[in-house]
Amino acid sequence: MTVLLVDGNSILFRAYYATAGIPGRSIMQTKNGFYTNALYGFVGMLIKTIGTIKPTHILVAFDTKAKTFRHEEFDDYKAQRKPMPEELAMQIPAIKDFLDVMGIKRLEIEGYEGDDIIGTFAKKAKRQNYDVIILSGDKDMLQLVDNNVQVYLTRHGVSELEAFNVDNFYEKMQIYPSQVVDFKALTGDNSDNLPGIRGIGPKTAYQLLAEYETIENLFAHVEQIKGKIKQNIIEDQEISLRTKRLATINCDVDLKEDVATLKRQGFNKQALRQFFERYEFNNMISKIDTIPNVEETKNPPETVETVAKPKVEFSFDEACRYFNQPSFIEVELDHANYHRANVLGLSFLFEEKGFFLEKERLFDEKVVRYLEDQAIKKGTVDSKRLIASLAILGIDVQGIDFDATLGIYCVNPSFVSNSLPTMFSRMIPCDLPENETVYGKKEKYAVPGLEFYAQYSLDKCFYARAVKQPIIDALTSTDQLSLFTEMEIPLAKVLAEMEINGFAIDKKRLVSIGETFKQEIERLRKEIYAQAGTEFNIDSPKQLGQVLFEKLGLDTGRKNKTGYSTAADVLESLAEKHEVPRLVLEYRKYVKLYNTYVTGLIEEIHPDGKVHTIFKQALTLTGRLSSIEPNIQNIPVKTEDGRLIRSAFVPSYDVLVSADYSQIELRILASMAKSAHMIEDFNNGLDLHASTASKINDVPLEEVTKEMRRYAKAVNFGIIYGMSDWGLSETLHITPSQASRFIDKYFAIYPEIKVFLDRIVEEAKQKGYTTTLFNRRRYIPELSSPNFALRKFGERTALNAPIQGTAADIIKRAMVLLHQALKEANLQSKLIAQVHDELVLDVKQEELETVKQIVKEKMEHAAEIGVKLTVDVKSGSDWNM
């Protein structure tokens, strides 16, 4: 049996650029102007490959837009790459639809590249004695070649293939597969923006690897090297090792899918014909009968794929007959942002029948009564989106007892995806089309015909219903069902109301702040020119690098194949040597403040004078909320400029109330570790950082200096994030040995914390996950990785995830309790924002004291953890309190 693993991103890019950008040649497109050149090349290559090797199992792996562990280690990883052309991006959903029509498994996982998924499946497959063929245009894949694995690289766009295997590899490459990453570590890789060792090109790299085999062995024998490259090897050793780490494909991604799930499914010839007709691939229609298909079994098992999906009906009277039954419902909108959208209609899936009612029908008394009936249970794909969209119409949806997105999120946060087909496929077979296929991308959102989107809406209900029992079973087996039903589902309604409430913006004030920032940007620009002695484009890393390292002669600039690095850490190291780097850092700060928090915010203000942010409830791996359009959680709070931005956020009633948990993560750490001294300090209301400083420095509390407290604060918070002696030394500007002694003394004072941290990492290694006090799981596959950097990242994650996750759970519970209390007290004041450990309320003046009392009570008693939770409550005329 043969497994074909396809590098989706590589093939689609090569298919696109095989014809795009050729002078005098237009990009292939349909009569309606939909670009199809990448789609056509991808389809042709895949069909040709299937016909040639006749695989029994196929997977197409894609990258996601999210950053990976490689970006976390190296900020400039792939930084030089240009944004994907719109003409290519619009074709990706169609490519995924083609795979679905063909019955070919596809997969993408946030935090990993498609290469890592392929590497992991290749490792799994060869252990089970499958023959593996990898199809890609990326030479990185060559590191996977072995006795069971061949790599087919595309040539001349995607028109030809070149096979690499153990028999021909050395003859073609002059190195062995195991040396591919060492070769890249020596020469660098422009495509990924990874630097190598200066002065070493391919010829020298071949010679060195022939003699020393690996870079580690080369570095161990560097004294044997002669000539001018010896010093470069010594100086660039760490860079080279980092490049090798980053270039190594992770073959141990935590995949729930086994190789058996990649087994080819038969395709429906009529569906494939319709696909080719839709994109005007007329020459392919005649070839359908020649494409190898999978023989259908006589009695296929009854799965979600073989159970017939109900056909949508539009009869209002017939739908009303079912309005005493539970259902799954889904709203359709004409805009990606539901706060800016018009409702198109609502689908209802009952046990046997499915209906779609257009917007005007939703105001009918029978429909409203059904939707607002708490006793009639309803499920949906995304309850917050549904509740918020209908609330805008004045309909208060009640009775939601199942949310597919939140359920999958609780099963495993990494399963959630913006792609519904991808998300559902983590739990059940799914052939739902991509939302972008139906409506187009955000910038080009277009509503198709009623029957098309109505059926799509009902199909979403179908898959939400199909996934319900697998989710309930999974959450029951992991003791997370109450997390789902008692925390996440009630919270969705709270968040929907918060989004509808919105946060008022003083636009005039914000414009004034923007003018201040623009003046500061201009002042800094002139000062930089004066200090540099020349004018140049400060926003260009290339020009800035030339000024810093060539004109000014600053000596720490290292020039690799992509130019000088002008990242923040480089400029910070240079700031003490010259004014220009310091001024550039300041300049960048104000440019970001202006673009992100002035211009960006103004663009997000709705006609009612408010921003209606979207709280992402199922995004982070720890359980924390995030927000988009705008992201109010990233507004700086500790700087004067950040507080200036906050001052533009104002109440729509009379006053804002801000309630912030005090050192909640440290209180959770004390509770989880059962640290006697720390618990005692918290429960006695002491300043923990001062108390820690007092114990470490053996001085009375009243003699603790600001410097002592600063050191203690750094280690208190650093411990939560797995900070090393080196990390602490960097933070406090002390030597690593001093930092090590500081940490040793800290653990002597709080021995239970050291025991707890060691235990939690060890347990995570054994189980593969950590849990919060509310049983929320964070899976950490990096802990079992053979890659050292990945394992260390996993250990740091294991230290922090239970603590940060528990803090997220507590504030979520507090929000549900507070929302309920405000309703029960018949108060008009309302929750409008959540930012990490802080809640913000819009309050009527006459309700202020009552609200403060309720907020403090509900937040401080949201969870009993054996350590007193303390909340600081403030009020003011704007958010800068």
mmCIF file of N, CA and C in Angstrom, residues 325-425:
data_model
loop_
_atom_site.group_PDB
_atom_site.id
_atom_site.type_symbol
_atom_site.label_atom_id
_atom_site.label_comp_id
_atom_site.label_asym_id
_atom_site.label_seq_id
_atom_site.Cartn_x
_atom_site.Cartn_y
_atom_site.Cartn_z
ATOM 1 N N GLN A 325 -40.727 21.549 18.588
ATOM 2 C CA GLN A 325 -39.662 20.544 18.647
ATOM 3 C C GLN A 325 -38.291 21.213 18.792
ATOM 4 N N PRO A 326 -37.342 20.500 19.393
ATOM 5 C CA PRO A 326 -35.965 21.015 19.420
ATOM 6 C C PRO A 326 -35.394 21.059 18.007
ATOM 7 N N SER A 327 -34.378 21.867 17.809
ATOM 8 C CA SER A 327 -33.821 22.003 16.460
ATOM 9 C C SER A 327 -32.370 22.451 16.529
ATOM 10 N N PHE A 328 -31.742 22.422 15.365
ATOM 11 C CA PHE A 328 -30.454 23.085 15.165
ATOM 12 C C PHE A 328 -30.717 24.254 14.232
ATOM 13 N N ILE A 329 -30.192 25.415 14.574
ATOM 14 C CA ILE A 329 -30.464 26.614 13.791
ATOM 15 C C ILE A 329 -29.154 27.305 13.408
ATOM 16 N N GLU A 330 -29.182 28.003 12.286
ATOM 17 C CA GLU A 330 -27.997 28.695 11.796
ATOM 18 C C GLU A 330 -28.426 29.949 11.052
ATOM 19 N N VAL A 331 -27.739 31.054 11.306
ATOM 20 C CA VAL A 331 -28.065 32.320 10.668
ATOM 21 C C VAL A 331 -27.139 32.557 9.486
ATOM 22 N N GLU A 332 -27.676 33.112 8.421
ATOM 23 C CA GLU A 332 -26.874 33.494 7.254
ATOM 24 C C GLU A 332 -26.823 35.005 7.146
ATOM 25 N N LEU A 333 -25.644 35.528 6.845
ATOM 26 C CA LEU A 333 -25.397 36.968 6.834
ATOM 27 C C LEU A 333 -24.757 37.385 5.515
ATOM 28 N N ASP A 334 -24.821 38.681 5.223
ATOM 29 C CA ASP A 334 -24.224 39.175 3.974
ATOM 30 C C ASP A 334 -22.870 39.843 4.195
ATOM 31 N N HIS A 335 -22.276 39.638 5.382
ATOM 32 C CA HIS A 335 -20.984 40.254 5.698
ATOM 33 C C HIS A 335 -20.261 39.351 6.686
ATOM 34 N N ALA A 336 -18.927 39.292 6.584
ATOM 35 C CA ALA A 336 -18.147 38.430 7.469
ATOM 36 C C ALA A 336 -18.240 38.883 8.925
ATOM 37 N N ASN A 337 -18.305 40.203 9.159
ATOM 38 C CA ASN A 337 -18.441 40.747 10.515
ATOM 39 C C ASN A 337 -19.924 40.880 10.823
ATOM 40 N N TYR A 338 -20.426 40.085 11.763
ATOM 41 C CA TYR A 338 -21.870 40.074 12.000
ATOM 42 C C TYR A 338 -22.398 41.365 12.610
ATOM 43 N N HIS A 339 -21.520 42.222 13.124
ATOM 44 C CA HIS A 339 -21.985 43.523 13.619
ATOM 45 C C HIS A 339 -22.200 44.521 12.477
ATOM 46 N N ARG A 340 -21.697 44.180 11.309
ATOM 47 C CA ARG A 340 -21.878 45.049 10.137
ATOM 48 C C ARG A 340 -22.757 44.378 9.079
ATOM 49 N N ALA A 341 -23.338 43.257 9.431
ATOM 50 C CA ALA A 341 -24.046 42.445 8.440
ATOM 51 C C ALA A 341 -25.550 42.666 8.482
ATOM 52 N N ASN A 342 -26.195 42.324 7.378
ATOM 53 C CA ASN A 342 -27.641 42.183 7.315
ATOM 54 C C ASN A 342 -27.964 40.699 7.379
ATOM 55 N N VAL A 343 -28.990 40.355 8.116
ATOM 56 C CA VAL A 343 -29.408 38.961 8.214
ATOM 57 C C VAL A 343 -30.122 38.575 6.921
ATOM 58 N N LEU A 344 -29.698 37.479 6.323
ATOM 59 C CA LEU A 344 -30.364 36.957 5.128
ATOM 60 C C LEU A 344 -31.526 36.044 5.500
ATOM 61 N N GLY A 345 -31.318 35.291 6.567
ATOM 62 C CA GLY A 345 -32.357 34.375 6.993
ATOM 63 C C GLY A 345 -31.816 33.359 7.975
ATOM 64 N N LEU A 346 -32.653 32.385 8.305
ATOM 65 C CA LEU A 346 -32.334 31.426 9.356
ATOM 66 C C LEU A 346 -32.745 30.032 8.892
ATOM 67 N N SER A 347 -31.843 29.062 9.101
ATOM 68 C CA SER A 347 -32.201 27.677 8.783
ATOM 69 C C SER A 347 -32.574 26.943 10.066
ATOM 70 N N PHE A 348 -33.503 26.015 9.939
ATOM 71 C CA PHE A 348 -33.982 25.202 11.060
ATOM 72 C C PHE A 348 -33.890 23.739 10.651
ATOM 73 N N LEU A 349 -33.145 22.947 11.405
ATOM 74 C CA LEU A 349 -33.076 21.515 11.136
ATOM 75 C C LEU A 349 -33.776 20.771 12.274
ATOM 76 N N PHE A 350 -34.916 20.191 11.963
ATOM 77 C CA PHE A 350 -35.635 19.358 12.919
ATOM 78 C C PHE A 350 -35.207 17.908 12.696
ATOM 79 N N GLU A 351 -35.838 16.972 13.366
ATOM 80 C CA GLU A 351 -35.365 15.596 13.302
ATOM 81 C C GLU A 351 -35.327 15.060 11.875
ATOM 82 N N GLU A 352 -36.347 15.362 11.106
ATOM 83 C CA GLU A 352 -36.427 14.801 9.762
ATOM 84 C C GLU A 352 -36.424 15.850 8.655
ATOM 85 N N LYS A 353 -36.816 17.065 8.963
ATOM 86 C CA LYS A 353 -36.970 18.083 7.919
ATOM 87 C C LYS A 353 -36.130 19.313 8.211
ATOM 88 N N GLY A 354 -35.814 20.043 7.121
ATOM 89 C CA GLY A 354 -35.055 21.269 7.272
ATOM 90 C C GLY A 354 -35.676 22.401 6.479
ATOM 91 N N PHE A 355 -35.677 23.606 7.073
ATOM 92 C CA PHE A 355 -36.313 24.766 6.448
ATOM 93 C C PHE A 355 -35.380 25.963 6.480
ATOM 94 N N PHE A 356 -35.628 26.882 5.558
ATOM 95 C CA PHE A 356 -34.936 28.168 5.588
ATOM 96 C C PHE A 356 -35.987 29.262 5.475
ATOM 97 N N LEU A 357 -35.941 30.193 6.462
ATOM 98 C CA LEU A 357 -36.869 31.321 6.453
ATOM 99 C C LEU A 357 -36.076 32.600 6.218
ATOM 100 N N GLU A 358 -36.505 33.361 5.231
ATOM 101 C CA GLU A 358 -35.827 34.620 4.934
ATOM 102 C C GLU A 358 -36.130 35.656 6.014
ATOM 103 N N LYS A 359 -35.332 36.719 6.018
ATOM 104 C CA LYS A 359 -35.330 37.691 7.100
ATOM 105 C C LYS A 359 -36.723 38.189 7.471
ATOM 106 N N GLU A 360 -37.545 38.565 6.485
ATOM 107 C CA GLU A 360 -38.845 39.167 6.795
ATOM 108 C C GLU A 360 -39.748 38.208 7.561
ATOM 109 N N ARG A 361 -39.528 36.893 7.402
ATOM 110 C CA ARG A 361 -40.338 35.909 8.108
ATOM 111 C C ARG A 361 -39.946 35.778 9.586
ATOM 112 N N LEU A 362 -38.730 36.209 9.918
ATOM 113 C CA LEU A 362 -38.236 36.032 11.289
ATOM 114 C C LEU A 362 -38.962 36.912 12.293
ATOM 115 N N PHE A 363 -39.643 37.962 11.816
ATOM 116 C CA PHE A 363 -40.357 38.854 12.730
ATOM 117 C C PHE A 363 -41.762 38.341 13.042
ATOM 118 N N ASP A 364 -42.155 37.274 12.397
ATOM 119 C CA ASP A 364 -43.476 36.704 12.662
ATOM 120 C C ASP A 364 -43.553 36.246 14.121
ATOM 121 N N GLU A 365 -44.696 36.449 14.748
ATOM 122 C CA GLU A 365 -44.879 36.135 16.170
ATOM 123 C C GLU A 365 -44.541 34.679 16.473
ATOM 124 N N LYS A 366 -44.897 33.761 15.573
ATOM 125 C CA LYS A 366 -44.641 32.340 15.818
ATOM 126 C C LYS A 366 -43.146 32.055 15.857
ATOM 127 N N VAL A 367 -42.405 32.675 14.961
ATOM 128 C CA VAL A 367 -40.957 32.468 14.914
ATOM 129 C C VAL A 367 -40.283 33.059 16.143
ATOM 130 N N VAL A 368 -40.649 34.291 16.483
ATOM 131 C CA VAL A 368 -40.051 34.959 17.641
ATOM 132 C C VAL A 368 -40.334 34.164 18.910
ATOM 133 N N ARG A 369 -41.581 33.705 19.060
ATOM 134 C CA ARG A 369 -41.966 32.942 20.249
ATOM 135 C C ARG A 369 -41.120 31.664 20.361
ATOM 136 N N TYR A 370 -40.902 31.005 19.223
ATOM 137 C CA TYR A 370 -40.102 29.782 19.209
ATOM 138 C C TYR A 370 -38.649 30.076 19.594
ATOM 139 N N LEU A 371 -38.076 31.096 18.975
ATOM 140 C CA LEU A 371 -36.668 31.417 19.229
ATOM 141 C C LEU A 371 -36.431 31.878 20.656
ATOM 142 N N GLU A 372 -37.410 32.535 21.260
ATOM 143 C CA GLU A 372 -37.242 33.079 22.611
ATOM 144 C C GLU A 372 -37.738 32.136 23.704
ATOM 145 N N ASP A 373 -38.136 30.920 23.335
ATOM 146 C CA ASP A 373 -38.637 29.941 24.305
ATOM 147 C C ASP A 373 -37.464 29.196 24.928
ATOM 148 N N GLN A 374 -37.222 29.447 26.218
ATOM 149 C CA GLN A 374 -36.115 28.828 26.931
ATOM 150 C C GLN A 374 -36.288 27.311 27.041
ATOM 151 N N ALA A 375 -37.537 26.851 27.080
ATOM 152 C CA ALA A 375 -37.807 25.427 27.306
ATOM 153 C C ALA A 375 -37.519 24.577 26.077
ATOM 154 N N ILE A 376 -37.554 25.153 24.882
ATOM 155 C CA ILE A 376 -37.293 24.390 23.660
ATOM 156 C C ILE A 376 -35.801 24.492 23.332
ATOM 157 N N LYS A 377 -35.111 23.376 23.374
ATOM 158 C CA LYS A 377 -33.661 23.364 23.240
ATOM 159 C C LYS A 377 -33.232 23.488 21.779
ATOM 160 N N LYS A 378 -32.131 24.199 21.603
ATOM 161 C CA LYS A 378 -31.635 24.482 20.258
ATOM 162 C C LYS A 378 -30.117 24.330 20.237
ATOM 163 N N GLY A 379 -29.621 23.818 19.150
ATOM 164 C CA GLY A 379 -28.177 23.728 18.942
ATOM 165 C C GLY A 379 -27.785 24.567 17.750
ATOM 166 N N THR A 380 -26.501 24.895 17.649
ATOM 167 C CA THR A 380 -26.034 25.718 16.529
ATOM 168 C C THR A 380 -24.543 25.524 16.340
ATOM 169 N N VAL A 381 -24.002 26.147 15.314
ATOM 170 C CA VAL A 381 -22.569 26.076 15.035
ATOM 171 C C VAL A 381 -21.801 27.050 15.916
ATOM 172 N N ASP A 382 -22.300 28.268 16.060
ATOM 173 C CA ASP A 382 -21.616 29.339 16.795
ATOM 174 C C ASP A 382 -22.695 30.176 17.474
ATOM 175 N N SER A 383 -22.938 29.903 18.748
ATOM 176 C CA SER A 383 -24.079 30.527 19.425
ATOM 177 C C SER A 383 -23.905 32.030 19.602
ATOM 178 N N LYS A 384 -22.690 32.504 19.817
ATOM 179 C CA LYS A 384 -22.481 33.947 20.021
ATOM 180 C C LYS A 384 -22.835 34.709 18.741
ATOM 181 N N ARG A 385 -22.407 34.200 17.621
ATOM 182 C CA ARG A 385 -22.722 34.816 16.323
ATOM 183 C C ARG A 385 -24.230 34.830 16.096
ATOM 184 N N LEU A 386 -24.881 33.726 16.404
ATOM 185 C CA LEU A 386 -26.333 33.607 16.225
ATOM 186 C C LEU A 386 -27.073 34.580 17.136
ATOM 187 N N ILE A 387 -26.725 34.581 18.424
ATOM 188 C CA ILE A 387 -27.418 35.416 19.408
ATOM 189 C C ILE A 387 -27.235 36.897 19.075
ATOM 190 N N ALA A 388 -25.989 37.301 18.759
ATOM 191 C CA ALA A 388 -25.710 38.711 18.462
ATOM 192 C C ALA A 388 -26.426 39.163 17.188
ATOM 193 N N SER A 389 -26.404 38.308 16.162
ATOM 194 C CA SER A 389 -27.028 38.681 14.881
ATOM 195 C C SER A 389 -28.528 38.900 15.033
ATOM 196 N N LEU A 390 -29.189 38.029 15.804
ATOM 197 C CA LEU A 390 -30.636 38.165 15.975
ATOM 198 C C LEU A 390 -30.989 39.228 17.010
ATOM 199 N N ALA A 391 -30.086 39.474 17.966
ATOM 200 C CA ALA A 391 -30.339 40.536 18.947
ATOM 201 C C ALA A 391 -30.433 41.890 18.260
ATOM 202 N N ILE A 392 -29.666 42.070 17.195
ATOM 203 C CA ILE A 392 -29.723 43.316 16.439
ATOM 204 C C ILE A 392 -31.115 43.514 15.846
ATOM 205 N N LEU A 393 -31.811 42.400 15.566
ATOM 206 C CA LEU A 393 -33.184 42.464 15.040
ATOM 207 C C LEU A 393 -34.223 42.553 16.158
ATOM 208 N N GLY A 394 -33.750 42.536 17.418
ATOM 209 C CA GLY A 394 -34.672 42.599 18.547
ATOM 210 C C GLY A 394 -35.178 41.251 18.998
ATOM 211 N N ILE A 395 -34.531 40.175 18.554
ATOM 212 C CA ILE A 395 -34.937 38.821 18.948
ATOM 213 C C ILE A 395 -33.949 38.281 19.968
ATOM 214 N N ASP A 396 -34.429 37.895 21.143
ATOM 215 C CA ASP A 396 -33.587 37.409 22.234
ATOM 216 C C ASP A 396 -33.607 35.879 22.230
ATOM 217 N N VAL A 397 -32.638 35.280 21.547
ATOM 218 C CA VAL A 397 -32.616 33.815 21.411
ATOM 219 C C VAL A 397 -32.357 33.166 22.766
ATOM 220 N N GLN A 398 -33.192 32.197 23.105
ATOM 221 C CA GLN A 398 -33.062 31.458 24.358
ATOM 222 C C GLN A 398 -33.053 29.960 24.054
ATOM 223 N N GLY A 399 -32.620 29.185 25.033
ATOM 224 C CA GLY A 399 -32.692 27.733 24.934
ATOM 225 C C GLY A 399 -31.522 27.074 24.228
ATOM 226 N N ILE A 400 -30.431 27.817 23.990
ATOM 227 C CA ILE A 400 -29.254 27.209 23.350
ATOM 228 C C ILE A 400 -28.594 26.245 24.345
ATOM 229 N N ASP A 401 -28.543 24.976 23.985
ATOM 230 C CA ASP A 401 -27.889 24.003 24.871
ATOM 231 C C ASP A 401 -26.717 23.298 24.194
ATOM 232 N N PHE A 402 -26.430 23.652 22.933
ATOM 233 C CA PHE A 402 -25.284 23.040 22.255
ATOM 234 C C PHE A 402 -24.700 24.017 21.241
ATOM 235 N N ASP A 403 -23.372 24.129 21.289
ATOM 236 C CA ASP A 403 -22.617 24.989 20.377
ATOM 237 C C ASP A 403 -21.464 24.142 19.852
ATOM 238 N N ALA A 404 -21.497 23.798 18.558
ATOM 239 C CA ALA A 404 -20.503 22.882 17.993
ATOM 240 C C ALA A 404 -19.079 23.432 18.111
ATOM 241 N N THR A 405 -18.905 24.724 17.850
ATOM 242 C CA THR A 405 -17.559 25.317 17.904
ATOM 243 C C THR A 405 -16.993 25.257 19.312
ATOM 244 N N LEU A 406 -17.801 25.646 20.295
ATOM 245 C CA LEU A 406 -17.321 25.628 21.680
ATOM 246 C C LEU A 406 -17.107 24.198 22.160
ATOM 247 N N GLY A 407 -17.940 23.276 21.683
ATOM 248 C CA GLY A 407 -17.766 21.879 22.075
ATOM 249 C C GLY A 407 -16.449 21.323 21.572
ATOM 250 N N ILE A 408 -16.152 21.570 20.299
ATOM 251 C CA ILE A 408 -14.888 21.104 19.728
ATOM 252 C C ILE A 408 -13.717 21.796 20.427
ATOM 253 N N TYR A 409 -13.891 23.068 20.757
ATOM 254 C CA TYR A 409 -12.850 23.828 21.477
ATOM 255 C C TYR A 409 -12.537 23.181 22.822
ATOM 256 N N CYS A 410 -13.567 22.740 23.530
ATOM 257 C CA CYS A 410 -13.345 22.107 24.830
ATOM 258 C C CYS A 410 -12.699 20.728 24.676
ATOM 259 N N VAL A 411 -13.026 20.023 23.587
ATOM 260 C CA VAL A 411 -12.392 18.724 23.339
ATOM 261 C C VAL A 411 -10.892 18.918 23.137
ATOM 262 N N ASN A 412 -10.534 19.852 22.276
ATOM 263 C CA ASN A 412 -9.124 20.161 22.033
ATOM 264 C C ASN A 412 -9.057 21.510 21.327
ATOM 265 N N PRO A 413 -8.511 22.539 21.985
ATOM 266 C CA PRO A 413 -8.486 23.877 21.383
ATOM 267 C C PRO A 413 -7.833 23.929 20.010
ATOM 268 N N SER A 414 -6.880 23.043 19.757
ATOM 269 C CA SER A 414 -6.189 23.084 18.459
ATOM 270 C C SER A 414 -7.064 22.553 17.329
ATOM 271 N N PHE A 415 -8.216 21.938 17.662
ATOM 272 C CA PHE A 415 -9.117 21.440 16.626
ATOM 273 C C PHE A 415 -9.925 22.564 15.972
ATOM 274 N N VAL A 416 -10.065 23.687 16.668
ATOM 275 C CA VAL A 416 -10.910 24.770 16.154
ATOM 276 C C VAL A 416 -10.218 25.457 14.990
ATOM 277 N N SER A 417 -11.000 25.802 13.978
ATOM 278 C CA SER A 417 -10.441 26.439 12.782
ATOM 279 C C SER A 417 -11.472 27.400 12.207
ATOM 280 N N ASN A 418 -10.984 28.425 11.500
ATOM 281 C CA ASN A 418 -11.897 29.303 10.774
ATOM 282 C C ASN A 418 -12.602 28.557 9.646
ATOM 283 N N SER A 419 -12.013 27.449 9.258
ATOM 284 C CA SER A 419 -12.609 26.602 8.224
ATOM 285 C C SER A 419 -13.532 25.586 8.892
ATOM 286 N N LEU A 420 -14.840 25.717 8.658
ATOM 287 C CA LEU A 420 -15.780 24.760 9.254
ATOM 288 C C LEU A 420 -15.526 23.328 8.789
ATOM 289 N N PRO A 421 -15.261 23.094 7.495
ATOM 290 C CA PRO A 421 -14.976 21.720 7.089
ATOM 291 C C PRO A 421 -13.775 21.124 7.820
ATOM 292 N N THR A 422 -12.729 21.930 7.987
ATOM 293 C CA THR A 422 -11.549 21.452 8.699
ATOM 294 C C THR A 422 -11.893 21.146 10.150
ATOM 295 N N MET A 423 -12.636 22.017 10.777
ATOM 296 C CA MET A 423 -12.992 21.838 12.192
ATOM 297 C C MET A 423 -13.864 20.604 12.395
ATOM 298 N N PHE A 424 -14.922 20.480 11.591
ATOM 299 C CA PHE A 424 -15.794 19.311 11.728
ATOM 300 C C PHE A 424 -15.037 18.014 11.430
ATOM 301 N N SER A 425 -14.098 18.093 10.488
ATOM 302 C CA SER A 425 -13.364 16.890 10.081
ATOM 303 C C SER A 425 -12.470 16.357 11.192
#
